[in-house]
Short mmCIF file of C-alpha atoms and ligand atoms in Angstrom, two decimals:
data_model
loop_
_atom_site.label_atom_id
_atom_site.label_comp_id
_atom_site.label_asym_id
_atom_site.label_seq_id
_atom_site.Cartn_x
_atom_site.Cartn_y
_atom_site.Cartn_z
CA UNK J 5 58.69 111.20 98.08
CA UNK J 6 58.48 108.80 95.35
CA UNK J 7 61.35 108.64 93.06
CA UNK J 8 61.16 108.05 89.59
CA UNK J 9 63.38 105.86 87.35
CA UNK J 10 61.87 106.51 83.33
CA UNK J 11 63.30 105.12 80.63
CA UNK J 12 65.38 108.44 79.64
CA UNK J 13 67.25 107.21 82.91
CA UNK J 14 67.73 104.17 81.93
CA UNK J 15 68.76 104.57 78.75
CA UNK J 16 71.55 107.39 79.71
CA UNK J 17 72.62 104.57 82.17
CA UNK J 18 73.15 102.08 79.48
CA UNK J 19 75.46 104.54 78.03
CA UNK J 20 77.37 104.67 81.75
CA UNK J 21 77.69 101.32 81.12
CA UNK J 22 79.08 101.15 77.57
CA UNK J 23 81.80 103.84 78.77
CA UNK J 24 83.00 102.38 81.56
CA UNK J 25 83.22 99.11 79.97
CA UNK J 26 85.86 100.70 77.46
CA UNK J 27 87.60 102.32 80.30
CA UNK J 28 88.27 98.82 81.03
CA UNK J 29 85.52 97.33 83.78
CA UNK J 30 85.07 93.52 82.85
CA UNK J 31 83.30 91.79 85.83
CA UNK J 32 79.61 91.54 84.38
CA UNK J 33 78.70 91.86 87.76
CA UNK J 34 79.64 95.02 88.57
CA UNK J 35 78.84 96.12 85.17
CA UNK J 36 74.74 94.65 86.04
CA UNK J 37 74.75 96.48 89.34
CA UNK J 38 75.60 100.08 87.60
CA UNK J 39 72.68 99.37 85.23
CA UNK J 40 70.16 98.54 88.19
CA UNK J 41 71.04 100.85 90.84
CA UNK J 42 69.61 104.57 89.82
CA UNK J 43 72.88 106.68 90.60
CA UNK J 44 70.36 109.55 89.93
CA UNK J 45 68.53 109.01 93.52
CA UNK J 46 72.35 109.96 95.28
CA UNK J 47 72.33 113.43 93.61
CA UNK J 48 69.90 116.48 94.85
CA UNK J 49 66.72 116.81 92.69
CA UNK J 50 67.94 120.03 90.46
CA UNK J 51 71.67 117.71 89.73
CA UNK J 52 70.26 114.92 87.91
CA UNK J 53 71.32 115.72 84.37
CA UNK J 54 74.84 115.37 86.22
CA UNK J 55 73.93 112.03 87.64
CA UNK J 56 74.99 109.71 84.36
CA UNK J 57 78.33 111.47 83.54
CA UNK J 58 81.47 109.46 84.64
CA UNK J 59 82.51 112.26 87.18
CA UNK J 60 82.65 112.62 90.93
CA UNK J 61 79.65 115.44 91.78
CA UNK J 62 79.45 117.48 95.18
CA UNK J 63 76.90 115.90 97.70
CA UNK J 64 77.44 118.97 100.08
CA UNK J 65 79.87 119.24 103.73
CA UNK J 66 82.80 119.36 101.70
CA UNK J 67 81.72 115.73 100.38
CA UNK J 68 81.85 113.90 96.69
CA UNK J 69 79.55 110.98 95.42
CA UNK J 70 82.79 108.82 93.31
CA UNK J 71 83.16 108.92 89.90
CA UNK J 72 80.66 105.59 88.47
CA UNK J 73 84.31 104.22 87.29
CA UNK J 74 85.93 104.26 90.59
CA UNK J 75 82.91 102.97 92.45
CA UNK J 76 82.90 100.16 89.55
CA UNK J 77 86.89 99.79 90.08
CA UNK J 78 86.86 99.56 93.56
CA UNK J 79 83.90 97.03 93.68
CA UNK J 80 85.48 94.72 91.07
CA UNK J 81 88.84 94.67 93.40
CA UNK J 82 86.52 93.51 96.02
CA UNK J 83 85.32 90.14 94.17
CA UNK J 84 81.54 90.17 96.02
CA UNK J 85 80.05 87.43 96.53
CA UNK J 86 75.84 86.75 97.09
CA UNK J 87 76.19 87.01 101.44
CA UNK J 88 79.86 88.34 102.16
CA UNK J 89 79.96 90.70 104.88
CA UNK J 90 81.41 94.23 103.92
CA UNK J 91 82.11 96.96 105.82
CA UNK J 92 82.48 100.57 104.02
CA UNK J 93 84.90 103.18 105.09
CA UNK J 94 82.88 106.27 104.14
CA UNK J 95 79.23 106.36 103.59
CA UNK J 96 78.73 109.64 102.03
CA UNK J 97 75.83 109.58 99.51
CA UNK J 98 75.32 105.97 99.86
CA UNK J 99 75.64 104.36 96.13
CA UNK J 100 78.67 102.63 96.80
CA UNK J 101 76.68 100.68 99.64
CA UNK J 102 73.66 100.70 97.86
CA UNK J 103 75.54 98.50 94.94
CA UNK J 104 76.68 96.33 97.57
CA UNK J 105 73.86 95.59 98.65
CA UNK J 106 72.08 95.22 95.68
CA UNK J 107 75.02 92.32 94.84
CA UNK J 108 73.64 90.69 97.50
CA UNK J 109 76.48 92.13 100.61
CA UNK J 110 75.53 92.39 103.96
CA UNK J 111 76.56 95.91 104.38
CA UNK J 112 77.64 97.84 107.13
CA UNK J 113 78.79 101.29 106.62
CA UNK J 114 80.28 104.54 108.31
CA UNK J 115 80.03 107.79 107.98
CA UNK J 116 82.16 110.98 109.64
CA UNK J 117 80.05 113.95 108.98
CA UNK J 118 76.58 113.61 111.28
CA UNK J 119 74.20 115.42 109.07
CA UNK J 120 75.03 113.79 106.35
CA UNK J 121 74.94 109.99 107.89
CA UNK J 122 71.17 111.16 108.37
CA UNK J 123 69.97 112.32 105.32
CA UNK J 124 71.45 109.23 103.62
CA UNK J 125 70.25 106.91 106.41
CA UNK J 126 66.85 108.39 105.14
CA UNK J 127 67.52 107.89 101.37
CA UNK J 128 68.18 104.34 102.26
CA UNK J 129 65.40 104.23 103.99
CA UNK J 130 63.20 105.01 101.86
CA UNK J 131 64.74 103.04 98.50
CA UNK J 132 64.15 100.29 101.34
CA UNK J 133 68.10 99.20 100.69
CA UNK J 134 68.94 97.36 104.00
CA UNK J 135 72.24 98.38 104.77
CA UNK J 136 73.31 99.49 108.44
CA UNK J 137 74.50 102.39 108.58
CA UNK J 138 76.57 103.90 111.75
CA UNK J 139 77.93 107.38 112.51
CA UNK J 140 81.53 107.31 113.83
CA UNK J 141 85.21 106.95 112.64
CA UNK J 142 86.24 105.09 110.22
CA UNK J 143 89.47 104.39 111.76
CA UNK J 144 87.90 102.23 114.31
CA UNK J 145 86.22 100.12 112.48
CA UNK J 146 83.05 98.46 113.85
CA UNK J 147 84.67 95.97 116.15
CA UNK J 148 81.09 94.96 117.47
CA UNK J 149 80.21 93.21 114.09
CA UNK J 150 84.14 92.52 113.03
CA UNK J 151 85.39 90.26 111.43
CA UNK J 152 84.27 91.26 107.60
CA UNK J 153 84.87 89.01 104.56
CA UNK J 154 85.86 92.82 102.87
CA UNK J 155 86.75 96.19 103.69
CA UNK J 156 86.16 98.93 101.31
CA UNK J 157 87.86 102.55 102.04
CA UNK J 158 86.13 105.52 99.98
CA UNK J 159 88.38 107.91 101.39
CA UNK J 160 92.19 109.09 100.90
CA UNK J 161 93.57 107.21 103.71
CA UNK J 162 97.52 108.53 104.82
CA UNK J 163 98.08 105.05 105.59
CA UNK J 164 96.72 101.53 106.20
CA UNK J 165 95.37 101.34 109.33
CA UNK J 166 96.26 98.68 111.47
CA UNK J 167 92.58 98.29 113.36
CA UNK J 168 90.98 97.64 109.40
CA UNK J 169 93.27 94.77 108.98
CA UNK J 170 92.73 93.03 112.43
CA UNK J 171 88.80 93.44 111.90
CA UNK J 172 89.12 91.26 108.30
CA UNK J 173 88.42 87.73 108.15
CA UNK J 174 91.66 85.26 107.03
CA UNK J 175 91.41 85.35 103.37
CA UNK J 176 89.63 88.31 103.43
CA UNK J 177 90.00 91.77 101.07
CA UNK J 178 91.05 95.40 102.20
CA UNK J 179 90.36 97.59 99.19
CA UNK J 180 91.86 101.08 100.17
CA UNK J 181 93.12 104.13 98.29
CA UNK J 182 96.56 105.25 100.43
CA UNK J 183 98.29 108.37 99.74
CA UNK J 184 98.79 112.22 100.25
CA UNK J 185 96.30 115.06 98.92
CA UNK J 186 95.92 114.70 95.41
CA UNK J 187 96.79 111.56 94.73
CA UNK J 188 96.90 107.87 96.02
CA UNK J 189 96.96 104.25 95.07
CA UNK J 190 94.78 102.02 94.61
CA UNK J 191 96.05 99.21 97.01
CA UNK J 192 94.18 95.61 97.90
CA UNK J 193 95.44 94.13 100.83
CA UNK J 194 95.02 89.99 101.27
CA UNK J 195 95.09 89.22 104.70
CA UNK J 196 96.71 85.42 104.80
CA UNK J 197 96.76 84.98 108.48
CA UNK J 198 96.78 87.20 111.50
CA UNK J 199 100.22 88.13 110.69
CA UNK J 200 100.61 87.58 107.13
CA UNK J 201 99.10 89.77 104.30
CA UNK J 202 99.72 90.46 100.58
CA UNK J 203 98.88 93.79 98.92
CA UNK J 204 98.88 94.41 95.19
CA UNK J 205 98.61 97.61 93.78
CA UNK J 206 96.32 98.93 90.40
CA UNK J 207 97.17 102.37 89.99
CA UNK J 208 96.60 106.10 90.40
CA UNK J 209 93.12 108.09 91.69
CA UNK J 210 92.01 110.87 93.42
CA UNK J 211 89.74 110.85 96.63
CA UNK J 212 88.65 113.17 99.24
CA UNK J 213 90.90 112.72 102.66
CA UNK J 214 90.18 110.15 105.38
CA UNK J 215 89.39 112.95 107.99
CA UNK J 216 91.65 112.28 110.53
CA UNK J 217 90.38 110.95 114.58
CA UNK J 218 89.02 114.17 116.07
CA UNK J 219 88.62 112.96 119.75
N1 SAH K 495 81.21 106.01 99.20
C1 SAH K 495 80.68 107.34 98.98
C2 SAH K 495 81.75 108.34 98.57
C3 SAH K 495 82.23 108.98 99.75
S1 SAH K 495 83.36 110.28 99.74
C4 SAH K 495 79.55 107.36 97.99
O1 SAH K 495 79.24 106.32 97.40
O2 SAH K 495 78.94 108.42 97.81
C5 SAH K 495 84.14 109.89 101.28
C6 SAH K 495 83.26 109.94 102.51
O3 SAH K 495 84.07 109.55 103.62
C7 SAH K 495 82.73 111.33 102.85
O4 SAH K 495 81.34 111.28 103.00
C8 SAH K 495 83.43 111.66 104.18
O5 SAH K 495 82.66 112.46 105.05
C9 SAH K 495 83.68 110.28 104.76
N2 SAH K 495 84.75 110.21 105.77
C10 SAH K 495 85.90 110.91 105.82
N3 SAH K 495 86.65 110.55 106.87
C11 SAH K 495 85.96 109.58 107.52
C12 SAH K 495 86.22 108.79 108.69
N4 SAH K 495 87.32 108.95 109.42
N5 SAH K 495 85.29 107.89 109.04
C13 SAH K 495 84.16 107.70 108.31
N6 SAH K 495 83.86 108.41 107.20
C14 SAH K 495 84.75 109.34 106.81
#
């Protein structure tokens, strides 16, 4: 299927833009990537007018595509740089690894819910965005390809888990929201050395859980 990206799009994503530049984004970056990357190709067909609105939006199983301000939040914590090596907690629609890659991240990416890893290993696919994609839990990590320069958790995570932070590089980022149902905290965690890591914290948001290790 080809998709199409007209100018209406574009224009409604300037305005995207604009909005969450006054909500306080200010890496010109992140606020280039939100322009390029067509959120409106992570949303089913008959959702697109929903596509430019700073909201979260259902993407089916239970699942939510972030809120364009959280995805720009979370990617401006994680200071990417052209070749870094990321690995995403929580693939779900596939925008937030799409505008990694697009930055110029080798991304790696996992995903929970198996029907769900497919269609958006198709998506991908077909937008030819080169990310790897793998279906498993998130709690593991990908210790085959670890160490990462960054970590990035999409998902409300109980706690920091202690594989993440072994699989990061020293001097590399954990970006993770940590916290009970409705609400957690945004928290990046500077690992220092193999036993030594500084976390800061910026603030409140809501995610979907970290679903917890079923086997
Ligand atoms: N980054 C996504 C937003 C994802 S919402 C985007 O850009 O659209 C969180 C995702 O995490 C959901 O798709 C959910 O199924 C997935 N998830 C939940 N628990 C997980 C786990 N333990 N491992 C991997 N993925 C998980």
């Amino acid at each position: 299927m080809k998709r199409e990206d007209s100018y209406r799009h574009q224009g409604l994503r300037r305005k995207l833009v604009e909005s969450i530049k006054q909500k306080g984004i200010t890496d010109e970056a992140v606020l280039k990537v939100i322009m390029e990357v067509p959120r409106h190709f992570f949303l089913d067909s008959s959702f697109l007018e929903y596509a430019y609105q700073d909201k979260p939006f259902s993407i089916g199983w239970g699942q939510t595509i972030s809120q364009p301000y959280t995805v720009a939040f979370q990617t401006q914590l994680l200071e990417v740089k052209k070749g870094d090596k990321i690995l995403e907690i929580g693939t779900g629609s596939g925008y937030q690894s799409s505008i990694l890659y697009v930055m110029g991240a080798k991304v790696f990416s996992i995903e929970r819910i198996r029907p769900l890893y497919l269609k958006t290993k198709a998506l991908l696919s077909e937008l030819n965005y080169q990310v790897r994609l793998f279906y498993g839990d998130g709690y593991k990590g990908l210790p085959a390809y670890a160490p990462f320069d960054k970590i990035l958790v999409t998902a409300a995570a109980p706690h920091i888990p202690e594989t993440l932070k072994k699989q990061l590089k020293p001097g590399g980022l954990l970006v993770i929201p940590v916290g009970e149902k409705n609400i957690q905290e945004m928290l990046r965690v500077k690992k220092i050395s193999d036993n030594d890591f500084e976390t800061q914290k910026f603030g409140d948001f809501s995610f979907v859980p970290l679903l917890e290790d079923k086997s």
